[in-house]
Amino acid sequence: MAFPIAVALLVFPAIVGLLSPYATADYVLFTGEVLMAGQNLTNGQYRLAMQANCDLILYEGEIPIWGANTVGRGDDCYLGLKQNGELVVRRGVHYTLWSSSIKSKKGKYALVLDGNGRLGIYGQRRWTSSNQKEVGLLDGSTVTTEYVLFSGDRLMPPRKLKYKNYELEFMRCNLVIKDDQSERILWQTSTDARSCYARLETDGELTVKHKGQLLWGSNRKGSNGPYIAVLRFDGRLDVFGPLRWTHDGHHDSLSSNASFPSKI
Ligand SMILES: *[C@@H]1O[C@H](CO)[C@@H](O)[C@H](O)[C@H]1NC(C)=O
Ligand SMILES: *[C@@H]1O[C@H](CO)[C@@H](O)[C@H](O)[C@H]1NC(C)=O
């Protein structure tokens, strides 16, 4: 039955496998993307697997820690994130086998598997950097590492976000998105001072500060809660939030990477 793949393409215009065929460490699924049978989201020792037997399982190493209980319910099942922020396991066109149940306004959402093994749906998208969408590199040599900034976290040198050939980093105090293959600067805040840092505030505003003083802000605020800024495959930085759903029902203390100091 090869037919559900074609159907999935109609239902969800972009699929993960199409956008990033060589990625081994993708851990974000955006609205409109699907995880096909056999594909995974991976973050450190955690893996969300859409299995060939239709089961959706979250693993810590080899140990299953959560699942959608959809085993054996179909061939070529897939996971998709809908425009209303609902995560679904489906087969065929519209046959939903499992749903995260929480629906919201139409918009762009993001599912994240964080470094602590928690699945969270964030949205709607609050802000996006003003640079044009890039086509991206279809080259296997570039590494995907940390590419999500969580609210409350600070980004300061030498820490940077990197997704394949795109980097979000400070050049002195200027926060830039750079294509590290061509060295082209795609977007920048043009801020200037000594010792700056970026922070994603708990109201979803992205800021650049020097000693607590605001130098630049994205100026898009929402209600308080966990937010994320994601460096995308198209060279843009997007802010999503607040957090709408988690696989274990807890909405507190999400963090990408506990080893990074969040305070200075
Ligand atoms: C998903 O993960 C499993 C287990 O690590 C691996 O065998 C499989 O190749 C992965 N699928 C893809 C498409 O990378
Ligand atoms: C945190 O991120 C750094 C840099 O990307 C990486 O070297 C380290 O292994 C990560 N730690 C965890 C616990 O994921």
XYZ file of N, CA, C and O in Angstrom, residues 1 10 15 45 62 94 111 126 145 150 173 177 216:
52
model
N 0.829 -1.214 0.000
C 0.000 0.000 0.000
C 0.856 1.253 0.000
O 1.244 1.750 1.038
N -0.949 15.345 0.043
C -2.059 16.251 -0.246
C -2.571 16.909 1.030
O -2.877 18.079 1.064
N 6.508 17.333 3.905
C 6.805 16.243 4.827
C 8.243 16.355 5.293
O 9.110 16.860 4.597
N 19.258 11.239 23.956
C 18.895 9.824 24.107
C 17.403 9.587 23.861
O 16.934 8.460 23.950
N 16.521 2.692 24.760
C 15.736 1.621 24.152
C 14.407 1.404 24.887
O 13.621 0.536 24.543
N -8.315 10.964 6.190
C -8.747 11.691 7.385
C -9.010 10.773 8.555
O -9.649 11.164 9.511
N 5.782 21.186 17.288
C 5.941 20.099 18.254
C 7.430 19.952 18.524
O 8.224 19.863 17.589
N 4.162 33.549 17.009
C 3.999 34.948 17.434
C 4.794 35.905 16.581
O 4.454 37.077 16.442
N 22.424 20.694 15.578
C 22.678 20.586 17.017
C 21.569 21.295 17.775
O 20.410 21.032 17.552
N 14.566 28.220 24.620
C 13.359 28.155 25.454
C 13.225 29.435 26.269
O 14.236 30.060 26.630
N 27.909 42.550 19.614
C 26.593 42.640 20.264
C 25.452 42.494 19.262
O 24.286 42.541 19.596
N 21.466 36.124 12.063
C 21.283 34.803 11.463
C 22.234 34.773 10.273
O 22.209 35.669 9.431
N 17.044 45.839 21.944
C 16.190 45.460 20.811
C 15.137 44.489 21.318
O 15.405 43.691 22.211
